[in-house]
CSV table of C-alpha atoms in Angstrom, one decimal:
chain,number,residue,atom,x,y,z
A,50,UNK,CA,114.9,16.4,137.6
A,51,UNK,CA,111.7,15.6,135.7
A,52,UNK,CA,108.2,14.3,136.0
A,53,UNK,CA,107.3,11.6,133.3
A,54,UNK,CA,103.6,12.4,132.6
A,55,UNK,CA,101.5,9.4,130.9
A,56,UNK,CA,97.8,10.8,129.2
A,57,UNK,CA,95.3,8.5,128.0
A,58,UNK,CA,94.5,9.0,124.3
A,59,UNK,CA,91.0,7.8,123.8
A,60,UNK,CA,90.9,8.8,120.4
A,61,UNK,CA,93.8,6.9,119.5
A,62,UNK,CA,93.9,4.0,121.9
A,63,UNK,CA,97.7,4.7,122.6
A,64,UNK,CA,98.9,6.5,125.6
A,65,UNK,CA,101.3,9.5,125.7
A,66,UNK,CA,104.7,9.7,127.5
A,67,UNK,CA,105.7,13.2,127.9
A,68,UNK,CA,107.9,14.9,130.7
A,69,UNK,CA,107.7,18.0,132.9
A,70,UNK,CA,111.5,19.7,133.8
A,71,UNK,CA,111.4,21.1,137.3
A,72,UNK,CA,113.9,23.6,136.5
A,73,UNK,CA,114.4,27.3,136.2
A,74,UNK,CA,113.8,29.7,139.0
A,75,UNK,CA,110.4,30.9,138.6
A,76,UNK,CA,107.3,28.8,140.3
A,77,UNK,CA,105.8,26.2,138.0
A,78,UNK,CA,101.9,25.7,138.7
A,79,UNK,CA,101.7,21.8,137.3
A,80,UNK,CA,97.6,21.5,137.6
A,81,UNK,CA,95.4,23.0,139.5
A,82,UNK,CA,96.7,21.6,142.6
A,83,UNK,CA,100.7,21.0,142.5
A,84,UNK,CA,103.2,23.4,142.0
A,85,UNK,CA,106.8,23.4,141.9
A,86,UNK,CA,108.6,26.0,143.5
A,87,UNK,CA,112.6,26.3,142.7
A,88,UNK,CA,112.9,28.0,146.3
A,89,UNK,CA,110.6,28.8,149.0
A,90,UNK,CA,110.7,32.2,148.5
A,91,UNK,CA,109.6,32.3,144.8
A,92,UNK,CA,106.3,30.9,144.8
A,93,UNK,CA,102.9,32.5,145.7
A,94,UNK,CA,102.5,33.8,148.9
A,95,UNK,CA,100.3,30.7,150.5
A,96,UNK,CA,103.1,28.2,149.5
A,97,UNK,CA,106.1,30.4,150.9
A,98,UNK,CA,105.9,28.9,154.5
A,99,UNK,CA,104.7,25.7,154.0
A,100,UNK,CA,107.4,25.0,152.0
A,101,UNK,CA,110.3,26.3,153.7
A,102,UNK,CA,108.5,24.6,157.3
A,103,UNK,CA,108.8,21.3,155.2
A,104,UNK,CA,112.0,21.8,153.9
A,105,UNK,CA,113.4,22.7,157.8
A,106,UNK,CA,111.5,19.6,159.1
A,107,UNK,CA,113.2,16.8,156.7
A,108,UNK,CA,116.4,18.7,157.2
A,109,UNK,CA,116.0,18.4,161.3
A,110,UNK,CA,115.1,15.2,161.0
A,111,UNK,CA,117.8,13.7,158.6
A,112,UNK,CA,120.3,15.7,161.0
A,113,UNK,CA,119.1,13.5,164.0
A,114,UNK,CA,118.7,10.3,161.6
A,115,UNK,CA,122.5,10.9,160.3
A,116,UNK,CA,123.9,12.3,162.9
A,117,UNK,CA,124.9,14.9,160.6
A,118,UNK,CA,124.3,18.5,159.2
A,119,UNK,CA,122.0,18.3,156.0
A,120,UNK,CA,121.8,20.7,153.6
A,121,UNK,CA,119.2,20.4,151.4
A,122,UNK,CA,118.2,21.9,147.7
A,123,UNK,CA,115.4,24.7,147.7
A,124,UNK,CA,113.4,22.7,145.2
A,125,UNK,CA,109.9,21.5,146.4
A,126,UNK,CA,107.1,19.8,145.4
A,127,UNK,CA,103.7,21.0,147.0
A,128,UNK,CA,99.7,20.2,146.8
A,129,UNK,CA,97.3,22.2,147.7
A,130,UNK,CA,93.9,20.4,148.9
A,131,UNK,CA,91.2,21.8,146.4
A,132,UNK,CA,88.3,20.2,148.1
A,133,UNK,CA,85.5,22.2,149.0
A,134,UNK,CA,86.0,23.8,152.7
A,135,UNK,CA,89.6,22.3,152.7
A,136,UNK,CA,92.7,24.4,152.7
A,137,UNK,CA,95.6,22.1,153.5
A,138,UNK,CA,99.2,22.7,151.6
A,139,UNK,CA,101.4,19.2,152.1
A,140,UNK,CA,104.7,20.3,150.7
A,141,UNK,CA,107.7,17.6,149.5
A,142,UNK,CA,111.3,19.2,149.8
A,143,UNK,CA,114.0,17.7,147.4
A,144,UNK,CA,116.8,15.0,148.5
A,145,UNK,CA,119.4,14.2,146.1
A,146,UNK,CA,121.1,10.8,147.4
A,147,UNK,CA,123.3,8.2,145.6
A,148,UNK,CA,122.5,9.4,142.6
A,149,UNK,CA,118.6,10.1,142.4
A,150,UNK,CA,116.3,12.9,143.2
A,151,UNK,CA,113.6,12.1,145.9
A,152,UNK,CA,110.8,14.7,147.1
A,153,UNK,CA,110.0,13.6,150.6
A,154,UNK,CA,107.5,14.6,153.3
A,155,UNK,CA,108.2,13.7,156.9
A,156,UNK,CA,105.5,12.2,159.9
A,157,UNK,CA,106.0,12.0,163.3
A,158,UNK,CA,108.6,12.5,166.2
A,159,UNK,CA,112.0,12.5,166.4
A,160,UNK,CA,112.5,10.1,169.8
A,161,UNK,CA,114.4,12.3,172.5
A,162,UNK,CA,117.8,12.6,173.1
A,163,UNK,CA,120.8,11.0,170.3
A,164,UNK,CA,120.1,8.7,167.4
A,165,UNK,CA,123.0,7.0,169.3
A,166,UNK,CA,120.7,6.3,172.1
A,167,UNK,CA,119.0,4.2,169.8
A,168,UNK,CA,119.3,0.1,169.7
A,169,UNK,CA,118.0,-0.2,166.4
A,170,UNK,CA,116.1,1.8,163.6
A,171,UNK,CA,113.8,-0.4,161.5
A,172,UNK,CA,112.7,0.9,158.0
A,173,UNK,CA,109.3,-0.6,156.7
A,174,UNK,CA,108.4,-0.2,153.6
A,175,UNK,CA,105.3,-1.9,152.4
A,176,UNK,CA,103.5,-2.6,148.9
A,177,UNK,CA,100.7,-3.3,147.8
A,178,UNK,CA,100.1,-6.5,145.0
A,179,UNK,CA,98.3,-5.9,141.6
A,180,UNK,CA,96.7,-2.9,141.5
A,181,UNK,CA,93.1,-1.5,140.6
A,182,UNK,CA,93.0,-2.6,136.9
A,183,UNK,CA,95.2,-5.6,137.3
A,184,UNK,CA,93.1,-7.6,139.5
A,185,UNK,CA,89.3,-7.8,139.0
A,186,UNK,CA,86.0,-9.8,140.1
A,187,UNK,CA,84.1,-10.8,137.1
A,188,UNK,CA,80.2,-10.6,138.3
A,189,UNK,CA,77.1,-12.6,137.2
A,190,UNK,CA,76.2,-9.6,134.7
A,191,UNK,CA,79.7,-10.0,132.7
A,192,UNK,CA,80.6,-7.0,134.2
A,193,UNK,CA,84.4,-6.6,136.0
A,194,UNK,CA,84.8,-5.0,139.5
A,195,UNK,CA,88.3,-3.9,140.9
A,196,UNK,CA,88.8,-5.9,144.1
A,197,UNK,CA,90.3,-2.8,145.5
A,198,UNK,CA,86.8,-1.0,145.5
A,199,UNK,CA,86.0,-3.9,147.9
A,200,UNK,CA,87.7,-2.0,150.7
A,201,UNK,CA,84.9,0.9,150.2
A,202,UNK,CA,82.1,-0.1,149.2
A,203,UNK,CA,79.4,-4.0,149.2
A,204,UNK,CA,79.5,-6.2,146.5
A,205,UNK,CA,75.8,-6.1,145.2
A,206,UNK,CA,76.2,-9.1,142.5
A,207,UNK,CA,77.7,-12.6,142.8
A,208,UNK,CA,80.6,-13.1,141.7
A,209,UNK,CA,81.1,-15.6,138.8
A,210,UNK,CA,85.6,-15.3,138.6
A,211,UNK,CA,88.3,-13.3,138.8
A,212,UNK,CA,90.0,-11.4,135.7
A,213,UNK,CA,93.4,-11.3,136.6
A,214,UNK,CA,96.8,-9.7,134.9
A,215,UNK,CA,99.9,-11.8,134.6
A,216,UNK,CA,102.4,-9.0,134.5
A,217,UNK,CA,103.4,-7.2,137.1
A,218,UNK,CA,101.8,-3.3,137.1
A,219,UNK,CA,103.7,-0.2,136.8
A,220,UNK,CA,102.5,0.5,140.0
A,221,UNK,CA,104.0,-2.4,141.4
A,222,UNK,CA,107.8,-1.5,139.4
A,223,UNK,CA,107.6,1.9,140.6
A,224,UNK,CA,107.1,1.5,143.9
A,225,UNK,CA,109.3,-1.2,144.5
A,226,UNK,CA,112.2,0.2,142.5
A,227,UNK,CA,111.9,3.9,144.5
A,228,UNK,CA,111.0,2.7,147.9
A,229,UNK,CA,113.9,0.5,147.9
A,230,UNK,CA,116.2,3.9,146.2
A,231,UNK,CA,114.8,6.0,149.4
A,232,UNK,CA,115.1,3.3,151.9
A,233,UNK,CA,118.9,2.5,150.9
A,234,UNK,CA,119.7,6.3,151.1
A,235,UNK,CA,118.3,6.8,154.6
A,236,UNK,CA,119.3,3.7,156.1
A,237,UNK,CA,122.8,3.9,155.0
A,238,UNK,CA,123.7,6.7,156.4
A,239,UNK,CA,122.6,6.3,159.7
A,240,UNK,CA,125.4,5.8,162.3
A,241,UNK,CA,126.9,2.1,162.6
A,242,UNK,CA,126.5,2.1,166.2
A,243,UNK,CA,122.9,1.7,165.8
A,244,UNK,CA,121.7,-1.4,163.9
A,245,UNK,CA,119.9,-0.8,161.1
A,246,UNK,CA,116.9,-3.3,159.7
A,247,UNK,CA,115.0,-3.1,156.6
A,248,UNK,CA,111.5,-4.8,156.7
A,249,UNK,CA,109.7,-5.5,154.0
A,250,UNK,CA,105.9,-5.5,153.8
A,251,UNK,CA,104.2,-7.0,150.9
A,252,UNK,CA,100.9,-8.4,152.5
A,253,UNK,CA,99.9,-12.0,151.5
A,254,UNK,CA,97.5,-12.9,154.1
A,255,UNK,CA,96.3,-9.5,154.2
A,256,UNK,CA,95.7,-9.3,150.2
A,257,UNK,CA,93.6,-13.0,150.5
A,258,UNK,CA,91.4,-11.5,152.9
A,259,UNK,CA,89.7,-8.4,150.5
A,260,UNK,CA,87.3,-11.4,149.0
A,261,UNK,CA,86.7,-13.5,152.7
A,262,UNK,CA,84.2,-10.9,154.2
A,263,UNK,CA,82.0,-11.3,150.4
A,264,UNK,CA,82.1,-14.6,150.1
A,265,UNK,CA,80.9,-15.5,153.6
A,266,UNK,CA,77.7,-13.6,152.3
A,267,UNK,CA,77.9,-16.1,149.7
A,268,UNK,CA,78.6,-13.3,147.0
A,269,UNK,CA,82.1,-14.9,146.0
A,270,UNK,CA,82.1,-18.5,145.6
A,271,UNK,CA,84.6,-20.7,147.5
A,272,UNK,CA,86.4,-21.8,144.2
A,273,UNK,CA,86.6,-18.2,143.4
A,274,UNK,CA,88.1,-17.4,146.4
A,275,UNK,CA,90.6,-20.4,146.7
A,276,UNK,CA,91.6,-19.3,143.4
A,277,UNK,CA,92.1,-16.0,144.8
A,278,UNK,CA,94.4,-17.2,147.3
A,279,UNK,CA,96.9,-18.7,145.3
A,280,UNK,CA,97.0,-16.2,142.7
A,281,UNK,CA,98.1,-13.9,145.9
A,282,UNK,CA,100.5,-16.3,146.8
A,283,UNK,CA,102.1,-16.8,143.0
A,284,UNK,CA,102.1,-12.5,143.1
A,285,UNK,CA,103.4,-12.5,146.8
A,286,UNK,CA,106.4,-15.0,145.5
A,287,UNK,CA,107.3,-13.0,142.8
A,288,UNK,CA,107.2,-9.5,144.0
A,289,UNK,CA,108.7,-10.1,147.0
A,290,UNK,CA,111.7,-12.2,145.1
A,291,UNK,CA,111.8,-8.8,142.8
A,292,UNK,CA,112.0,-6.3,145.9
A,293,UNK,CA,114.7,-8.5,147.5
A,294,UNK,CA,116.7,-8.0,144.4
A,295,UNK,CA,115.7,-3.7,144.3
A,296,UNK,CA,116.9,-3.5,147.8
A,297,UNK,CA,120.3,-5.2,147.4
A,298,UNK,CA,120.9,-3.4,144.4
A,299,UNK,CA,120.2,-0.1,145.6
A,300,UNK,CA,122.3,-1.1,149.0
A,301,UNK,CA,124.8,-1.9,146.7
A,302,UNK,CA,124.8,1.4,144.6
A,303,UNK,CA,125.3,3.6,148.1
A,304,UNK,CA,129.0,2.0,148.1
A,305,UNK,CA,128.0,0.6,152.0
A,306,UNK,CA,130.9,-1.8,153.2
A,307,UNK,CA,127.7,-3.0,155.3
A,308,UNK,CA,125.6,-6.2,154.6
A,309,UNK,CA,122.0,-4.7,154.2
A,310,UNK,CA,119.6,-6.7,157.1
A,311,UNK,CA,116.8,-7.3,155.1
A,312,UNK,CA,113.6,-9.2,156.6
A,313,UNK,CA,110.2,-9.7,155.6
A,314,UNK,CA,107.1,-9.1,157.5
A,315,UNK,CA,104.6,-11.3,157.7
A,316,UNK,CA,101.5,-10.5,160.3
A,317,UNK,CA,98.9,-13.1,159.9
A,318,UNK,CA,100.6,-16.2,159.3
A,319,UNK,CA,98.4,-18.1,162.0
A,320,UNK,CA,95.0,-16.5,160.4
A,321,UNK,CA,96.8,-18.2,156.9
A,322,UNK,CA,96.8,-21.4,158.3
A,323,UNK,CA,93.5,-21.0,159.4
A,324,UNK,CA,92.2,-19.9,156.3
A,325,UNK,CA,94.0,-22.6,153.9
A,326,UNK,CA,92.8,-25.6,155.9
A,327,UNK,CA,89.4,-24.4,155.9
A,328,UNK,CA,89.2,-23.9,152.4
A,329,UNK,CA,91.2,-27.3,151.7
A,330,UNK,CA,88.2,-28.7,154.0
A,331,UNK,CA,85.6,-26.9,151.6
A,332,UNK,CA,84.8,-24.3,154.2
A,333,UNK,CA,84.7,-20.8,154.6
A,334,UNK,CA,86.0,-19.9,157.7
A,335,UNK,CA,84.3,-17.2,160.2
A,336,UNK,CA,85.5,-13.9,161.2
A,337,UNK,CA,86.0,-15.2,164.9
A,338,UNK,CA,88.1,-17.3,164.6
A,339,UNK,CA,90.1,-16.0,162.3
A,340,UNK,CA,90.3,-13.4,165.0
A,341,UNK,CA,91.5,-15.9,167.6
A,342,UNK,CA,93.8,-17.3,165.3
A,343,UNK,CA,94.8,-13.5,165.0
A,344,UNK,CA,94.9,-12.5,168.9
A,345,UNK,CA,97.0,-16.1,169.7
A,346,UNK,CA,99.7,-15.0,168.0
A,347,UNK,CA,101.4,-13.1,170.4
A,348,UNK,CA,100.9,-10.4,173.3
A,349,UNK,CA,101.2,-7.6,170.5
A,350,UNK,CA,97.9,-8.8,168.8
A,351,UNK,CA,96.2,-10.3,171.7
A,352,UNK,CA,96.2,-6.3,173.0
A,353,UNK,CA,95.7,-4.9,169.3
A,354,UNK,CA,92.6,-7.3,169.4
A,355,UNK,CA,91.4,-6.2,172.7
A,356,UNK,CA,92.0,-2.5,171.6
A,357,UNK,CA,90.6,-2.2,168.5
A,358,UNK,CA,88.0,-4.9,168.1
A,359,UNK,CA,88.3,-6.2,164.9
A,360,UNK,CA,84.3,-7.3,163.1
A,361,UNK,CA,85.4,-8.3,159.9
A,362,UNK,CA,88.5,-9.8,157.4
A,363,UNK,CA,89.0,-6.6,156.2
A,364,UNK,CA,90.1,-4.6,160.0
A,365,UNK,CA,92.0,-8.1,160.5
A,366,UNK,CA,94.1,-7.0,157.0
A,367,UNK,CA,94.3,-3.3,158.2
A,368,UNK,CA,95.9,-4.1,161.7
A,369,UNK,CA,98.1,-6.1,160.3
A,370,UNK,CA,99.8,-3.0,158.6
A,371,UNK,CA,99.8,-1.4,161.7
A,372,UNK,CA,101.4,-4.3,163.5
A,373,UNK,CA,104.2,-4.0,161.7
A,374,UNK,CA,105.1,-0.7,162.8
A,375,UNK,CA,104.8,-1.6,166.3
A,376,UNK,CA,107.1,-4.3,166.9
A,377,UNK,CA,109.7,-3.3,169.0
A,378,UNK,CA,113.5,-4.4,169.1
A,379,UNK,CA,116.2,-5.4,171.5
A,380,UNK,CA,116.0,-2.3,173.4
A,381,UNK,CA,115.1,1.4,172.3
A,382,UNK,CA,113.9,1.6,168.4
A,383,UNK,CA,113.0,3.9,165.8
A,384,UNK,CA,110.1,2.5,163.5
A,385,UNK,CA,110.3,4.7,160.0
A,386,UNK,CA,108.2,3.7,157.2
A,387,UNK,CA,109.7,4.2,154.5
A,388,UNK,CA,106.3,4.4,151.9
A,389,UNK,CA,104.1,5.8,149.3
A,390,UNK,CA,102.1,9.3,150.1
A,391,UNK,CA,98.8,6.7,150.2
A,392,UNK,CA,100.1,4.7,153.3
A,393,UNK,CA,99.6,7.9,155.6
A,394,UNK,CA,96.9,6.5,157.6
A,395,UNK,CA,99.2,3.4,158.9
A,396,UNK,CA,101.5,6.2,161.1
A,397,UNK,CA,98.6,7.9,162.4
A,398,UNK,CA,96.4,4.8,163.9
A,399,UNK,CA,100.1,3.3,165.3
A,400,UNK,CA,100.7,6.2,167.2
A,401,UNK,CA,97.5,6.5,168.4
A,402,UNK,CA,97.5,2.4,169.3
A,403,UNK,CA,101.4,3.1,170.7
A,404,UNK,CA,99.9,5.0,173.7
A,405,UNK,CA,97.1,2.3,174.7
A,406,UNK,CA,99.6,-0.8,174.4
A,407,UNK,CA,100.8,-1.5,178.5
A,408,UNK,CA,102.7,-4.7,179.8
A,409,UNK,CA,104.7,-5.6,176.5
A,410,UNK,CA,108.0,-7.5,177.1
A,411,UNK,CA,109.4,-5.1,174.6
A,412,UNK,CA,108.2,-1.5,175.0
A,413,UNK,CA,106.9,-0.4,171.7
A,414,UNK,CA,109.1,1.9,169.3
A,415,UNK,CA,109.2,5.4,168.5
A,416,UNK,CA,107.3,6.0,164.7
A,417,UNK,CA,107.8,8.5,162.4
A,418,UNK,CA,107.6,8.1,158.6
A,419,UNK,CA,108.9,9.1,155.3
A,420,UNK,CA,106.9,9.5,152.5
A,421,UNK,CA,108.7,9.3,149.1
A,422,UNK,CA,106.6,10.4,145.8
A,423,UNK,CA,106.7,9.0,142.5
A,424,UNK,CA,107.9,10.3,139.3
A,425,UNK,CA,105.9,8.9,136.8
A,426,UNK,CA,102.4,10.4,136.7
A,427,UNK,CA,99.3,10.3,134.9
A,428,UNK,CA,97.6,13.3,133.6
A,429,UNK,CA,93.5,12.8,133.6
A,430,UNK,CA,91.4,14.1,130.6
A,431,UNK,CA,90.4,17.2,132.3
A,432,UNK,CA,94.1,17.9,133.3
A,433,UNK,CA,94.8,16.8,136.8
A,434,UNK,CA,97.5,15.0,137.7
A,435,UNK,CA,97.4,12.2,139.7
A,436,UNK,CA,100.7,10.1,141.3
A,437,UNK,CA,98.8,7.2,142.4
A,438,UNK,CA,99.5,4.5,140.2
A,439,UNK,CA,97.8,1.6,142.0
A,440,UNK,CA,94.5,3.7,141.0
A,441,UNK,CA,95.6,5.3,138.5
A,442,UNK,CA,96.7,2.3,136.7
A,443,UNK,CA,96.1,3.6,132.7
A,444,UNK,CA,98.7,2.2,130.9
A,445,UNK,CA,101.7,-0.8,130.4
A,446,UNK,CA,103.5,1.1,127.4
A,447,UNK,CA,103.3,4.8,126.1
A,448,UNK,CA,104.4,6.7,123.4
A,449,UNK,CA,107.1,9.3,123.7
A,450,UNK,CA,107.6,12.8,122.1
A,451,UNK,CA,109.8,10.5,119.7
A,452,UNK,CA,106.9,8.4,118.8
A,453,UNK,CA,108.8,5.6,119.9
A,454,UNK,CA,106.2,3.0,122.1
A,455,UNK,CA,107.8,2.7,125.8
A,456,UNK,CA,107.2,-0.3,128.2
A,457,UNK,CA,106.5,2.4,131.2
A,458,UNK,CA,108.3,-0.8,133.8
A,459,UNK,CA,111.9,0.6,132.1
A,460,UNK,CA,110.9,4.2,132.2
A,461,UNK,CA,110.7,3.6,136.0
A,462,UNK,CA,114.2,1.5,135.9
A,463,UNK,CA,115.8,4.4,133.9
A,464,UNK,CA,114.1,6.6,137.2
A,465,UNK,CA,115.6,4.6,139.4
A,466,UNK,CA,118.5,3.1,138.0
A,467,UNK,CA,120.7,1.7,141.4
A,468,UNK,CA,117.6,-0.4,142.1
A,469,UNK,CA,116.8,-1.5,138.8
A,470,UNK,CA,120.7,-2.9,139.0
A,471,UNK,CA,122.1,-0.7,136.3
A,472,UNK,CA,125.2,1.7,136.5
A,473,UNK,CA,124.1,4.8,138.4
A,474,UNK,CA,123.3,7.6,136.2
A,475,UNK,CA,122.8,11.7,136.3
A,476,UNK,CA,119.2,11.9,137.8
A,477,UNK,CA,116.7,12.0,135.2
């Protein structure tokens, strides 16, 4: 297995594509914060435990997931947290499945008893659309402002337009080509006595929302931000058509004499409606009742309303996410995201939520999560890496120790080949 490392060349104007082999049986120290360790035993001292803790985790809980012994390769990936006063070691055992190479870390608990005492076991896998570069305010001053950064921080300067990019990101081909490789893998094998759903999470509602709390300041225009809203709903159409077509394929490629259940998610389609008639109406609608639009959905909001509180579009957006690991089934369930490292903070506020919910007509599901990284990189100037390709978003095409100039969207579909539909290849 390999690492595909992209660099920015600012001298040059034209990005690198190299690769990293993790191979060999001594302990590979990538930057200053990853290593790769061939075994748990052969790395530094510090990393010793945490890896072989990691690797007995995912194998305990694939056993209960499958039903099965797993054995699993000694190869991890693991991070150290290099922030001042912070210590933490997240480690990423190796899973080779139908075909391609996956370094996974596991969340959560394994429900009691039998994955035969299960109903159902629903995989959600969410994605983000655009990415930091590829979708952009432009502000009074000429200047450009991810929309992203919205999350974090005010807007200070009106807004004059957006500066958007027609292609899909590599972001958005990575992670819908490996989530739906990882998903395939884990679902498949789980017994056929319990049913097994795919959901897919690609947030339209949610994404419209980043610009609403702005331009009820009267910092984005209404044009601006009805323009918005159907450039989320072109993107929405299209990725989520592409995903559909990632998650047959790889279903496909496990051999699976099983349809794959596929569904989509969708969390705020009253607060839509809402939304898109006031702005037909030349209005920008208020937090409230987008909030009651929100809570009148169903008994699962109306108590994730009353529980959390929501102020703004933005916490509307982020319990969204949440609600979609919380919906239960027929009768007992397993939620498991299925996700990027990023999406970390959805588990953790579900299970927290999980205990407060009382009085549902279906009890809430168990949650646990797996998180799947990447393979394509980017190295910074000052040599870190960084898997984060929705922020880290440096490139479209690359050149390769070859000098031949790479569209990065086919170096993730030679990754992940079974998704991207092609014949299923040695894992590169």
């Amino acid at each position: 297995m390999r690492l595909h490392v992209v660099q920015p060349q600012p001298a040059t104007g034209r990005p690198t594509l190299s690769h990293i082999d993790l191979a060999g049986s001594a302990a590979q120290k990538l930057d200053h914060a990853w290593w790769h360790l061939p075994h748990p035993a052969a790395g530094p001292r510090p990393l010793r435990r945490p890896a072989q803790r990691a690797r007995d985790r995912l194998a305990r809980f694939l056993g209960y997931l499958w039903d099965a012994a797993v054995h699993l390769p000694d190869q991890s990936l693991l991070q150290q947290d290099t922030r001042p006063g912070r210590h933490g070691i997240t480690a990423y055992p190796r899973l080779d499945a139908d075909g391609v190479g996956h370094h996974l870390a596991v969340m959560g608990r394994l429900p009691p008893g039998h994955v035969r005492d299960l109903a159902q076991v629903r995989l959600v896998s969410g994605m983000c659309l655009f990415g930091s570069r590829a979708a952009q305010l432009v502000l009074a001053s000429g200047r450009r402002l991810p929309i992203s950064r919205l999350r974090h921080e005010p807007l200070t300067e009106r807004a004059t337009g957006l500066a958007l990019e027609p292609d899909l990101t590599v972001y958005e081909h990575d992670t819908s080509l490996r989530l739906a490789c990882a998903a395939a893998s884990l679902g498949v094998r789980v017994p056929a006595h319990t049913e097994t759903l795919h959901a897919l999470d690609v947030p339209r509602t949610a994404t419209m929302l980043m610009l609403l709390d702005d331009a009820q300041q009267g910092m984005v225009p209404a044009a601006v931000l009805v323009r918005w809203c159907q450039a989320v709903t072109d993107r929405h159409a299209r990725l989520r058509s592409i995903a559909h077509q990632r998650w047959q394929a790889a279903w496909a490629a496990t051999g699976s004499a099983s349809p794959l259940l596929l569904v989509d998610v969708d969390e705020l389609q009253a607060v839509e409606t809402v939304l898109r008639r006031a702005l037909a109406a030349d209005r920008i609608p208020n937090t409230p009742e987008l909030i009651s639009a929100a809570a009148g959905q169903d008994r699962l909001w109306q108590q994730l309303v009353a529980l959390t509180r929501p102020t703004t579009a933005t916490d509307l957006a982020d319990l969204s996410y949440i609600a979609s690991y919380l919906r239960g089934g027929a009768g007992p369930t397993l939620t498991l995201g299925v996700e990027t490292v990023q999406e970390g903070k959805i588990l953790l506020r579900a299970r927290h939520l999980r205990h407060l919910l009382a009085d549902c007509p279906v009890p809430p599901p168990h949650l646990a999560a797996v998180y799947a990284l990447g393979r394509l990189w980017t190295r910074e100037a000052e040599g870190a890496l960084q898997h984060n390709l929705y922020t880290h978003d440096v490139a479209r095409h690359a050149v390769d120790a070859d000098g031949r100039n790479r569209a990065l969207a086919e170096v993730c579909a030679d990754i992940y080949p079974a998704a991207a539909g092609r014949e299923l290849a040695v894992s590169r």
